[in-house]
Amino acid sequence: MTSLLWKRFVWFCLCLTLSTPPAWSAGGIDIPGYAPAMGVERSYRVQKATETDMSFWFDKSGAPPVTARGAFRQRMTVLSRDEDGMRVRWSLSADLPESLAGLADSYQMNLLYRNSLTAYGAAALELETDLNGNPRDISGVDQIVAHMRAMAANGLGGVPAAGKSGLYDIIAKLEANPLQIVAALVPEAQLLATGQNYQAETMEIGQASATSRDEDYGGVSVPVTSTWTLESTDATARTATLSLSEEADDAAFSQSQQPAIANLMSGFAERAKNLTADQLASVKRASKSRSVELVVSLNDGSTLEASETVTVEAGGTRLRTYTHILREDMPASLPLPAVLTAKDLQTPDLHIEPLPSAKAGPGILDELSTAPAPPTASQDTTVATDDDRAKEIAPVSLEVKSAEVSLSPVSYDHGLNIMLTPESAAEFRDFTQAVLGRQTQMLINDKVVMEPWMREPIMDGRIVLAGTDRKDLEALAEQLKVPGVKILVRLRP
């Protein structure tokens, strides 16, 4: 349990270990080896949140962090197991649980995750894992990469992604390390595996056990110290509660983060110039810590509940992530972090546009037994009616009050923030209300720069362009500062 990669035992030794019932012995508590039931689907309730604090750079000391939340139900089935490892299927969903169905605006991570599933073209993943459940290989990687390349080539709304776009960067990283797909789509698999060990072991309540390992961060080897403690047991529920505390070496981790810190400072160049020596030294320091609580079954060694908090401080910013996982057929026993239950939070204004899932095709593991049905006559009539109505919505020509490139406090990506004049803001508001649910085009100097789907009216006269190279955004900003230049917005022909 103190390492992600366990020394492989021969199969007959494993069988002997798994056949030994858990017991309270004179030397401590016997925690059984992980022995999941085959072919049984387990459902997990997953809650997540991120807190991003960039108040230092925005000169707003003491301001509350920006928070994003998500709530999910994911399902896992162990399909097979042998002496080498296991085959596990995860069925994935971005849908909010029924009890939260009316709170979509408060759970922006669900919208982002829905776009991730569409971009990867996957509603399920089949993983090859070790005997603890740690993923080590993925089925269908070629199909996922091919799907993403097709999306990049075809583009959203028919506009291919630029050769240096973020989508191509993601594709390159996936080809170099396919396990990043797990980190993106089902990190729950790795967190659950943290508390599972195929080898039975005996632990004493309150006794800490420390180990160390090295992790690679951008080519820099960073020592990480891990401390495990058996906190308590429940004889009635037949569970054990374990804690894990991890600390990365500050000096090595700071070294690994210098490229990211330099990039962050370039986004706030004016403020960076005015930093004192002490502030500059503080900005160049970085740290990472992780705190985990795990409830493990004393029947089969599986993780029933997990609560994880990861804190990263670097470049004058702090990012804290929270994850809580509970197997739905078991009662909760770990306290939830307050951020997961708070009613009032400072949430980011993400303006998330859903990707056109109809063009994404089925998930890579889905089987289609029949071809899609052809359009009916009534559907054809509806399309024609929509086309007629579209012709009646005239384009709008908008005047710009300001246009500045800045760094997002949520994603750390650069965006072009455009503020319209009051008259144009009112005109744009009326236009967006009229074209709800339709795809539009935004043109600057007769060039299409964006093709958004209008999912909600834009009331404040603010337009944000993102997902483009910073230099391109700065070039657009300069164009919009030329007197008389306007933005044309129209329905996509």
Short mmCIF file of C-alpha atoms in Angstrom, two decimals:
data_model
loop_
_atom_site.label_atom_id
_atom_site.label_comp_id
_atom_site.label_asym_id
_atom_site.label_seq_id
_atom_site.Cartn_x
_atom_site.Cartn_y
_atom_site.Cartn_z
CA MET A 1 0.00 0.00 0.00
CA THR A 2 3.02 2.28 0.38
CA SER A 3 3.92 2.22 -3.32
CA LEU A 4 2.09 2.39 -6.64
CA LEU A 5 4.00 -0.57 -8.06
CA TRP A 6 4.12 -3.70 -5.92
CA LYS A 7 6.59 -6.53 -6.28
CA ARG A 8 4.88 -9.36 -8.15
CA PHE A 9 4.26 -12.58 -6.22
CA VAL A 10 3.61 -15.97 -7.77
CA TRP A 11 -0.08 -16.87 -8.14
CA PHE A 12 -0.27 -19.65 -5.56
CA CYS A 13 1.10 -17.30 -2.87
CA LEU A 14 -1.51 -14.72 -3.86
CA CYS A 15 -4.29 -17.29 -3.58
CA LEU A 16 -3.11 -18.26 -0.10
CA THR A 17 -3.09 -14.59 0.90
CA LEU A 18 -6.58 -13.91 -0.43
CA SER A 19 -8.04 -17.00 1.25
CA THR A 20 -7.02 -15.81 4.73
CA PRO A 21 -9.95 -14.12 6.52
CA PRO A 22 -9.30 -10.69 8.12
CA ALA A 23 -8.94 -10.74 11.89
CA TRP A 24 -7.93 -8.63 14.86
CA SER A 25 -4.66 -10.17 16.04
CA ALA A 26 -2.36 -9.46 18.95
CA GLY A 27 0.07 -7.66 16.65
CA GLY A 28 -2.51 -5.34 15.05
CA ILE A 29 -5.21 -5.39 12.38
CA ASP A 30 -5.03 -7.75 9.43
CA ILE A 31 -6.12 -6.00 6.22
CA PRO A 32 -6.88 -8.52 3.47
CA GLY A 33 -5.51 -8.41 -0.04
CA TYR A 34 -7.65 -6.80 -2.73
CA ALA A 35 -9.99 -9.49 -4.10
CA PRO A 36 -12.81 -7.82 -6.08
CA ALA A 37 -15.86 -9.74 -7.25
CA MET A 38 -15.78 -10.53 -10.97
CA GLY A 39 -18.50 -9.15 -13.26
CA VAL A 40 -20.22 -7.09 -10.55
CA GLU A 41 -20.86 -3.47 -11.48
CA ARG A 42 -20.10 -0.99 -8.69
CA SER A 43 -21.55 2.53 -8.78
CA TYR A 44 -19.65 5.43 -7.22
CA ARG A 45 -20.83 8.88 -6.23
CA VAL A 46 -18.02 11.34 -7.04
CA GLN A 47 -17.82 14.96 -5.89
CA LYS A 48 -15.02 17.30 -6.95
CA ALA A 49 -14.02 20.92 -6.53
CA THR A 50 -11.12 23.20 -7.39
CA GLU A 51 -10.17 26.42 -5.62
CA THR A 52 -7.96 28.83 -7.56
CA ASP A 53 -6.38 31.79 -5.77
CA MET A 54 -4.64 34.33 -8.02
CA SER A 55 -5.45 37.36 -5.86
CA PHE A 56 -1.73 38.20 -5.62
CA TRP A 57 -1.54 38.93 -9.35
CA PHE A 58 -4.85 40.76 -9.48
CA ASP A 59 -3.79 42.88 -6.48
CA LYS A 60 -6.79 41.73 -4.47
CA SER A 61 -5.21 40.40 -1.30
CA GLY A 62 -7.68 38.50 0.84
CA ALA A 63 -10.19 37.92 -1.95
CA PRO A 64 -11.88 34.48 -1.81
CA PRO A 65 -10.63 31.86 -4.27
CA VAL A 66 -12.55 31.10 -7.46
CA THR A 67 -14.26 27.73 -7.08
CA ALA A 68 -15.58 25.20 -9.59
CA ARG A 69 -17.51 22.08 -8.60
CA GLY A 70 -18.67 18.82 -10.14
CA ALA A 71 -20.87 15.90 -9.07
CA PHE A 72 -20.88 12.61 -10.96
CA ARG A 73 -21.95 8.97 -10.91
CA GLN A 74 -19.39 6.61 -12.41
CA ARG A 75 -19.61 2.81 -12.72
CA MET A 76 -16.85 0.22 -12.59
CA THR A 77 -16.77 -3.52 -13.35
CA VAL A 78 -13.82 -5.88 -12.91
CA LEU A 79 -14.14 -8.04 -16.02
CA SER A 80 -11.34 -10.51 -15.38
CA ARG A 81 -8.27 -11.20 -13.26
CA ASP A 82 -5.26 -13.47 -13.47
CA GLU A 83 -1.86 -13.70 -11.83
CA ASP A 84 -0.59 -10.71 -13.86
CA GLY A 85 -3.36 -8.17 -13.42
CA MET A 86 -6.99 -7.26 -14.11
CA ARG A 87 -9.20 -5.95 -16.88
CA VAL A 88 -11.57 -3.22 -15.68
CA ARG A 89 -14.34 -1.35 -17.46
CA TRP A 90 -15.42 2.16 -16.41
CA SER A 91 -18.71 3.54 -17.73
CA LEU A 92 -18.54 7.33 -17.72
CA SER A 93 -21.19 10.01 -17.47
CA ALA A 94 -21.20 13.80 -17.14
CA ASP A 95 -24.83 13.89 -15.99
CA LEU A 96 -25.60 15.48 -12.63
CA PRO A 97 -27.13 13.11 -10.07
CA GLU A 98 -30.92 13.40 -9.93
CA SER A 99 -30.90 15.32 -6.64
CA LEU A 100 -28.82 18.10 -8.25
CA ALA A 101 -30.50 18.17 -11.66
CA GLY A 102 -31.68 21.77 -11.26
CA LEU A 103 -28.31 23.16 -10.18
CA ALA A 104 -26.29 22.85 -13.40
CA ASP A 105 -25.00 26.43 -13.15
CA SER A 106 -23.36 25.60 -9.81
CA TYR A 107 -21.53 22.56 -11.19
CA GLN A 108 -19.42 23.88 -14.06
CA MET A 109 -17.09 20.87 -13.97
CA ASN A 110 -19.90 18.69 -15.32
CA LEU A 111 -20.13 20.88 -18.41
CA LEU A 112 -16.36 20.73 -18.90
CA TYR A 113 -16.36 16.97 -18.40
CA ARG A 114 -19.16 16.54 -20.95
CA ASN A 115 -16.98 18.35 -23.49
CA SER A 116 -14.03 16.10 -22.56
CA LEU A 117 -16.07 12.95 -23.21
CA THR A 118 -17.14 14.40 -26.57
CA ALA A 119 -13.61 15.42 -27.52
CA TYR A 120 -12.16 12.00 -26.61
CA GLY A 121 -15.11 10.20 -28.22
CA ALA A 122 -15.49 7.89 -25.23
CA ALA A 123 -18.40 7.00 -22.99
CA ALA A 124 -16.45 4.10 -21.46
CA LEU A 125 -12.86 2.98 -20.95
CA GLU A 126 -11.44 -0.51 -20.58
CA LEU A 127 -8.24 -0.56 -18.57
CA GLU A 128 -5.55 -3.11 -17.95
CA THR A 129 -4.49 -2.70 -14.32
CA ASP A 130 -2.11 -4.27 -11.87
CA LEU A 131 -3.47 -6.38 -9.03
CA ASN A 132 -4.06 -3.27 -6.91
CA GLY A 133 -6.20 -1.63 -9.60
CA ASN A 134 -3.58 0.87 -10.80
CA PRO A 135 -4.08 1.50 -14.56
CA ARG A 136 -1.15 0.49 -16.74
CA ASP A 137 -2.68 0.23 -20.22
CA ILE A 138 -5.84 1.30 -22.09
CA SER A 139 -7.80 -0.42 -24.83
CA GLY A 140 -8.76 1.68 -27.83
CA VAL A 141 -6.07 4.37 -27.60
CA ASP A 142 -5.66 4.43 -31.39
CA GLN A 143 -9.40 5.04 -31.83
CA ILE A 144 -9.37 7.88 -29.30
CA VAL A 145 -6.41 9.59 -30.98
CA ALA A 146 -7.96 9.10 -34.43
CA HIS A 147 -11.22 10.61 -33.17
CA MET A 148 -9.41 13.64 -31.77
CA ARG A 149 -7.43 14.10 -34.98
CA ALA A 150 -10.69 14.00 -36.94
CA MET A 151 -12.16 16.66 -34.67
CA ALA A 152 -9.07 18.82 -35.14
CA ALA A 153 -9.12 18.34 -38.92
CA ASN A 154 -12.84 18.97 -39.33
CA GLY A 155 -13.05 21.58 -36.61
CA LEU A 156 -16.06 22.83 -34.74
CA GLY A 157 -18.46 24.37 -37.20
CA GLY A 158 -16.23 23.33 -40.09
CA VAL A 159 -13.24 25.45 -39.02
CA PRO A 160 -10.12 23.24 -38.67
CA ALA A 161 -7.99 23.75 -35.57
CA ALA A 162 -4.74 25.63 -36.08
CA GLY A 163 -1.58 23.58 -36.30
CA LYS A 164 -0.36 24.97 -32.97
CA SER A 165 -3.69 24.79 -31.18
CA GLY A 166 -4.11 23.28 -27.74
CA LEU A 167 -5.96 20.29 -29.22
CA TYR A 168 -2.89 19.18 -31.14
CA ASP A 169 -0.79 19.58 -27.99
CA ILE A 170 -3.18 17.25 -26.15
CA ILE A 171 -2.98 14.69 -28.97
CA ALA A 172 0.82 14.72 -28.86
CA LYS A 173 0.82 14.19 -25.08
CA LEU A 174 -1.63 11.30 -25.35
CA GLU A 175 0.51 9.60 -27.98
CA ALA A 176 3.56 9.97 -25.74
CA ASN A 177 1.73 8.77 -22.61
CA PRO A 178 -1.71 7.17 -23.20
CA LEU A 179 -2.30 6.90 -19.44
CA GLN A 180 -3.01 10.63 -19.48
CA ILE A 181 -6.41 9.57 -20.82
CA VAL A 182 -7.06 7.98 -17.42
CA ALA A 183 -6.00 11.17 -15.62
CA ALA A 184 -8.36 13.18 -17.84
CA LEU A 185 -11.43 10.92 -17.86
CA VAL A 186 -11.35 8.59 -14.86
CA PRO A 187 -8.82 9.67 -12.18
CA GLU A 188 -11.13 7.88 -9.72
CA ALA A 189 -9.46 4.62 -10.78
CA GLN A 190 -6.10 5.81 -9.48
CA LEU A 191 -7.49 7.22 -6.23
CA LEU A 192 -9.37 4.03 -5.38
CA ALA A 193 -6.28 1.95 -6.14
CA THR A 194 -4.30 4.02 -3.61
CA GLY A 195 -6.05 2.19 -0.77
CA GLN A 196 -5.86 -1.29 -2.29
CA ASN A 197 -3.06 -3.83 -2.04
CA TYR A 198 -3.17 -7.33 -3.48
CA GLN A 199 -1.00 -8.47 -0.57
CA ALA A 200 -2.54 -8.79 2.90
CA GLU A 201 -0.74 -6.91 5.65
CA THR A 202 -0.97 -6.21 9.35
CA MET A 203 -1.10 -2.64 10.69
CA GLU A 204 -1.32 -1.19 14.19
CA ILE A 205 -3.68 1.67 14.99
CA GLY A 206 -1.82 4.98 15.25
CA GLN A 207 1.52 3.64 14.01
CA ALA A 208 2.91 5.63 11.06
CA SER A 209 4.89 4.09 8.20
CA ALA A 210 6.93 6.37 5.92
CA THR A 211 8.38 5.66 2.47
CA SER A 212 9.85 7.78 -0.31
CA ARG A 213 9.91 7.72 -4.09
CA ASP A 214 10.84 9.99 -7.00
CA GLU A 215 8.30 11.51 -9.40
CA ASP A 216 9.11 13.09 -12.75
CA TYR A 217 7.91 16.65 -13.38
CA GLY A 218 8.96 17.86 -16.81
CA GLY A 219 12.27 16.01 -16.68
CA VAL A 220 13.02 17.00 -13.07
CA SER A 221 13.16 14.18 -10.50
CA VAL A 222 11.24 15.26 -7.40
CA PRO A 223 11.50 13.22 -4.16
CA VAL A 224 8.12 12.59 -2.50
CA THR A 225 7.71 11.39 1.08
CA SER A 226 4.59 9.34 1.90
CA THR A 227 3.34 8.57 5.41
CA TRP A 228 0.64 5.94 6.03
CA THR A 229 -1.32 5.60 9.26
CA LEU A 230 -4.10 3.22 10.33
CA GLU A 231 -6.46 5.68 12.01
CA SER A 232 -9.29 3.43 13.19
CA THR A 233 -11.38 0.33 12.55
CA ASP A 234 -15.09 -0.47 12.70
CA ALA A 235 -15.77 -4.06 13.74
CA THR A 236 -19.48 -3.82 12.89
CA ALA A 237 -19.02 -2.37 9.39
CA ARG A 238 -15.82 -4.42 8.96
CA THR A 239 -13.83 -1.46 7.66
CA ALA A 240 -10.50 0.19 8.38
CA THR A 241 -9.82 3.92 7.94
CA LEU A 242 -6.35 4.79 6.66
CA SER A 243 -4.67 8.15 6.13
CA LEU A 244 -1.96 9.10 3.66
CA SER A 245 0.09 12.29 3.80
CA GLU A 246 2.48 13.17 0.95
CA GLU A 247 4.94 16.03 0.60
CA ALA A 248 7.07 16.85 -2.45
CA ASP A 249 10.58 18.15 -1.86
CA ASP A 250 10.21 21.94 -2.04
CA ALA A 251 13.56 22.67 -3.73
CA ALA A 252 13.17 20.05 -6.46
CA PHE A 253 9.50 20.84 -7.04
CA SER A 254 10.28 24.57 -7.27
CA GLN A 255 12.91 23.77 -9.90
CA SER A 256 10.41 21.74 -11.92
CA GLN A 257 7.88 24.60 -11.94
CA GLN A 258 10.17 27.40 -13.16
CA PRO A 259 9.02 27.26 -16.84
CA ALA A 260 5.35 27.50 -15.76
CA ILE A 261 6.17 30.31 -13.32
CA ALA A 262 8.02 32.24 -16.03
CA ASN A 263 5.01 31.87 -18.33
CA LEU A 264 2.71 33.12 -15.58
CA MET A 265 4.92 36.14 -14.91
CA SER A 266 4.94 37.04 -18.59
CA GLY A 267 1.15 37.23 -18.44
CA PHE A 268 1.43 39.83 -15.68
CA ALA A 269 4.54 41.58 -16.98
CA GLU A 270 3.70 45.03 -15.61
CA ARG A 271 3.01 43.77 -12.11
CA ALA A 272 6.05 41.48 -12.21
CA LYS A 273 8.30 44.51 -12.89
CA ASN A 274 7.22 46.11 -9.62
CA LEU A 275 7.75 43.11 -7.33
CA THR A 276 10.08 43.53 -4.38
CA ALA A 277 13.01 41.15 -3.95
CA ASP A 278 11.11 39.23 -1.26
CA GLN A 279 7.98 39.01 -3.43
CA LEU A 280 9.99 37.80 -6.41
CA ALA A 281 11.69 35.13 -4.30
CA SER A 282 8.29 34.02 -2.99
CA VAL A 283 6.83 33.86 -6.49
CA LYS A 284 9.64 31.57 -7.66
CA ARG A 285 9.01 29.06 -4.86
CA ALA A 286 6.63 26.12 -5.30
CA SER A 287 5.26 23.34 -3.13
CA LYS A 288 2.90 20.38 -3.46
CA SER A 289 1.15 18.33 -0.78
CA ARG A 290 -1.51 15.64 -0.76
CA SER A 291 -3.79 14.43 2.02
CA VAL A 292 -5.94 11.30 1.61
CA GLU A 293 -8.36 9.40 3.85
CA LEU A 294 -9.50 5.94 2.76
CA VAL A 295 -12.10 3.51 4.09
CA VAL A 296 -11.09 -0.04 3.14
CA SER A 297 -13.23 -3.17 3.39
CA LEU A 298 -11.95 -5.84 5.75
CA ASN A 299 -13.86 -8.39 3.65
CA ASP A 300 -12.22 -7.98 0.25
CA GLY A 301 -9.64 -5.19 0.64
CA SER A 302 -11.46 -2.80 -1.70
CA THR A 303 -11.65 0.96 -1.21
CA LEU A 304 -15.22 1.88 -0.25
CA GLU A 305 -14.73 5.61 0.30
CA ALA A 306 -11.93 8.10 -0.35
CA SER A 307 -11.39 11.78 0.35
CA GLU A 308 -8.41 13.57 -1.21
CA THR A 309 -7.09 17.13 -1.04
CA VAL A 310 -4.15 18.23 -3.21
CA THR A 311 -2.57 21.66 -2.77
CA VAL A 312 -0.12 23.21 -5.24
CA GLU A 313 1.42 26.62 -4.64
CA ALA A 314 3.57 28.15 -7.36
CA GLY A 315 4.19 31.54 -8.91
CA GLY A 316 2.15 33.43 -6.32
CA THR A 317 -0.92 31.27 -6.95
CA ARG A 318 -2.58 28.43 -5.08
CA LEU A 319 -4.61 25.63 -6.63
CA ARG A 320 -6.39 23.21 -4.31
CA THR A 321 -8.40 20.25 -5.57
CA TYR A 322 -10.88 18.20 -3.57
CA THR A 323 -12.22 14.75 -4.45
CA HIS A 324 -14.67 12.57 -2.54
CA ILE A 325 -15.64 9.09 -3.76
CA LEU A 326 -18.26 6.86 -2.14
CA ARG A 327 -19.41 3.46 -3.30
CA GLU A 328 -23.16 3.94 -3.42
CA ASP A 329 -24.11 0.70 -1.71
CA MET A 330 -22.14 1.71 1.40
CA PRO A 331 -22.84 4.35 4.07
CA ALA A 332 -20.60 7.44 4.17
CA SER A 333 -18.23 7.74 7.11
CA LEU A 334 -15.70 10.43 6.09
CA PRO A 335 -16.54 14.12 6.59
CA LEU A 336 -17.01 16.10 3.37
CA PRO A 337 -14.82 19.18 2.81
CA ALA A 338 -16.90 22.32 3.28
CA VAL A 339 -16.34 23.42 -0.32
CA LEU A 340 -18.32 20.41 -1.57
CA THR A 341 -21.39 21.31 0.44
CA ALA A 342 -21.25 25.14 0.58
CA LYS A 343 -24.25 26.93 -0.95
CA ASP A 344 -22.55 30.26 -1.70
CA LEU A 345 -19.28 30.21 -3.64
CA GLN A 346 -17.35 32.57 -5.88
CA THR A 347 -17.71 30.63 -9.11
CA PRO A 348 -15.87 31.32 -12.38
CA ASP A 349 -17.64 32.88 -15.36
CA LEU A 350 -16.64 30.11 -17.75
CA HIS A 351 -19.23 30.61 -20.54
CA ILE A 352 -18.83 26.93 -21.47
CA GLU A 353 -20.12 26.05 -24.92
CA PRO A 354 -21.03 22.37 -25.34
CA LEU A 355 -19.24 20.63 -28.17
CA PRO A 356 -21.54 19.35 -30.94
CA SER A 357 -21.84 15.78 -29.67
CA ALA A 358 -23.93 14.74 -32.67
CA LYS A 359 -20.80 15.06 -34.81
CA ALA A 360 -18.59 13.22 -32.33
CA GLY A 361 -20.01 9.80 -33.13
CA PRO A 362 -20.38 6.90 -30.68
CA GLY A 363 -17.95 6.07 -27.94
CA ILE A 364 -15.03 3.88 -28.96
CA LEU A 365 -16.43 0.85 -27.14
CA ASP A 366 -20.05 1.29 -28.21
CA GLU A 367 -21.50 -1.15 -30.73
CA LEU A 368 -24.06 0.13 -33.22
CA SER A 369 -26.28 -2.66 -34.49
CA THR A 370 -28.39 -0.50 -36.80
CA ALA A 371 -27.72 2.47 -39.03
CA PRO A 372 -29.25 5.85 -38.13
CA ALA A 373 -32.79 6.27 -39.40
CA PRO A 374 -33.28 8.71 -42.32
CA PRO A 375 -34.98 12.05 -41.60
CA THR A 376 -38.76 11.96 -41.56
CA ALA A 377 -40.93 14.26 -43.60
CA SER A 378 -41.81 16.27 -40.49
CA GLN A 379 -38.12 16.75 -39.74
CA ASP A 380 -37.51 18.05 -43.26
CA THR A 381 -40.32 20.54 -42.84
CA THR A 382 -38.87 21.75 -39.55
CA VAL A 383 -35.47 22.35 -41.11
CA ALA A 384 -37.00 24.36 -43.92
CA THR A 385 -38.95 26.45 -41.45
CA ASP A 386 -35.80 27.11 -39.45
CA ASP A 387 -33.95 28.21 -42.58
CA ASP A 388 -36.74 30.68 -43.41
CA ARG A 389 -36.68 32.06 -39.89
CA ALA A 390 -32.87 32.34 -39.97
CA LYS A 391 -33.07 34.65 -43.00
CA GLU A 392 -35.17 37.08 -40.98
CA ILE A 393 -32.47 37.60 -38.32
CA ALA A 394 -30.17 40.32 -39.60
CA PRO A 395 -26.46 40.49 -38.73
CA VAL A 396 -25.32 43.06 -36.18
CA SER A 397 -22.35 45.40 -36.46
CA LEU A 398 -20.82 46.06 -33.05
CA GLU A 399 -18.60 48.87 -31.79
CA VAL A 400 -15.81 48.01 -29.37
CA LYS A 401 -15.15 49.97 -26.18
CA SER A 402 -12.03 48.02 -25.15
CA ALA A 403 -10.08 44.90 -26.10
CA GLU A 404 -7.39 43.48 -23.85
CA VAL A 405 -5.54 40.14 -23.65
CA SER A 406 -5.32 38.77 -20.12
CA LEU A 407 -4.74 35.51 -18.25
CA SER A 408 -7.75 33.55 -17.00
CA PRO A 409 -7.73 33.07 -13.20
CA VAL A 410 -9.31 29.64 -13.73
CA SER A 411 -7.52 27.97 -16.64
CA TYR A 412 -4.30 30.04 -16.78
CA ASP A 413 -4.92 30.37 -20.54
CA HIS A 414 -4.85 33.72 -22.30
CA GLY A 415 -8.08 35.19 -23.61
CA LEU A 416 -9.14 38.31 -25.51
CA ASN A 417 -11.65 40.23 -23.40
CA ILE A 418 -13.82 42.48 -25.57
CA MET A 419 -16.15 45.08 -24.05
CA LEU A 420 -18.81 46.58 -26.33
CA THR A 421 -20.15 50.11 -26.17
CA PRO A 422 -23.49 50.42 -24.32
CA GLU A 423 -25.43 50.80 -27.59
CA SER A 424 -23.78 47.75 -29.18
CA ALA A 425 -24.18 45.75 -25.95
CA ALA A 426 -27.95 46.27 -26.12
CA GLU A 427 -27.99 45.36 -29.82
CA PHE A 428 -25.91 42.23 -29.18
CA ARG A 429 -28.19 41.23 -26.29
CA ASP A 430 -31.23 41.33 -28.59
CA PHE A 431 -29.38 39.38 -31.28
CA THR A 432 -28.26 36.60 -28.90
CA GLN A 433 -31.78 36.27 -27.52
CA ALA A 434 -33.14 35.86 -31.06
CA VAL A 435 -30.65 33.17 -32.11
CA LEU A 436 -30.65 30.93 -29.01
CA GLY A 437 -29.72 27.36 -29.90
CA ARG A 438 -28.15 28.36 -33.24
CA GLN A 439 -24.60 28.59 -34.49
CA THR A 440 -23.26 32.04 -35.29
CA GLN A 441 -20.17 33.57 -36.84
CA MET A 442 -18.08 36.44 -35.52
CA LEU A 443 -16.03 38.37 -38.07
CA ILE A 444 -13.30 40.97 -37.63
CA ASN A 445 -12.16 42.71 -40.83
CA ASP A 446 -14.19 40.20 -42.87
CA LYS A 447 -12.36 37.23 -41.31
CA VAL A 448 -14.24 34.60 -39.27
CA VAL A 449 -12.57 34.39 -35.85
CA MET A 450 -15.16 32.41 -33.91
CA GLU A 451 -18.25 30.27 -34.58
CA PRO A 452 -20.04 29.93 -31.23
CA TRP A 453 -23.33 28.19 -30.54
CA MET A 454 -25.60 30.56 -28.64
CA ARG A 455 -26.70 28.57 -25.59
CA GLU A 456 -27.66 31.62 -23.53
CA PRO A 457 -28.17 35.35 -24.16
CA ILE A 458 -25.18 37.60 -23.53
CA MET A 459 -26.52 40.45 -21.43
CA ASP A 460 -23.42 42.38 -20.32
CA GLY A 461 -21.81 43.25 -23.65
CA ARG A 462 -18.70 41.22 -22.87
CA ILE A 463 -17.18 38.79 -25.38
CA VAL A 464 -14.28 36.46 -24.56
CA LEU A 465 -12.20 34.82 -27.29
CA ALA A 466 -10.03 31.91 -26.12
CA GLY A 467 -8.43 28.70 -27.39
CA THR A 468 -6.11 30.64 -29.72
CA ASP A 469 -2.40 31.38 -29.61
CA ARG A 470 -1.58 34.42 -27.46
CA LYS A 471 0.14 36.25 -30.34
CA ASP A 472 -2.95 35.79 -32.50
CA LEU A 473 -5.12 37.18 -29.69
CA GLU A 474 -2.83 40.19 -29.30
CA ALA A 475 -2.98 40.78 -33.07
CA LEU A 476 -6.80 40.74 -32.92
CA ALA A 477 -6.73 43.16 -29.99
CA GLU A 478 -4.62 45.60 -32.00
CA GLN A 479 -7.05 45.36 -34.92
CA LEU A 480 -9.97 46.16 -32.62
CA LYS A 481 -8.18 49.25 -31.26
CA VAL A 482 -8.12 50.86 -34.72
CA PRO A 483 -10.77 53.62 -34.84
CA GLY A 484 -13.88 52.62 -36.75
CA VAL A 485 -13.26 48.85 -36.68
CA LYS A 486 -16.37 46.84 -35.85
CA ILE A 487 -17.26 43.23 -35.15
CA LEU A 488 -19.85 41.64 -37.41
CA VAL A 489 -21.93 38.86 -35.87
CA ARG A 490 -24.32 36.80 -37.99
CA LEU A 491 -25.93 33.42 -38.19
CA ARG A 492 -23.61 30.85 -39.75
CA PRO A 493 -24.61 30.48 -43.41
#
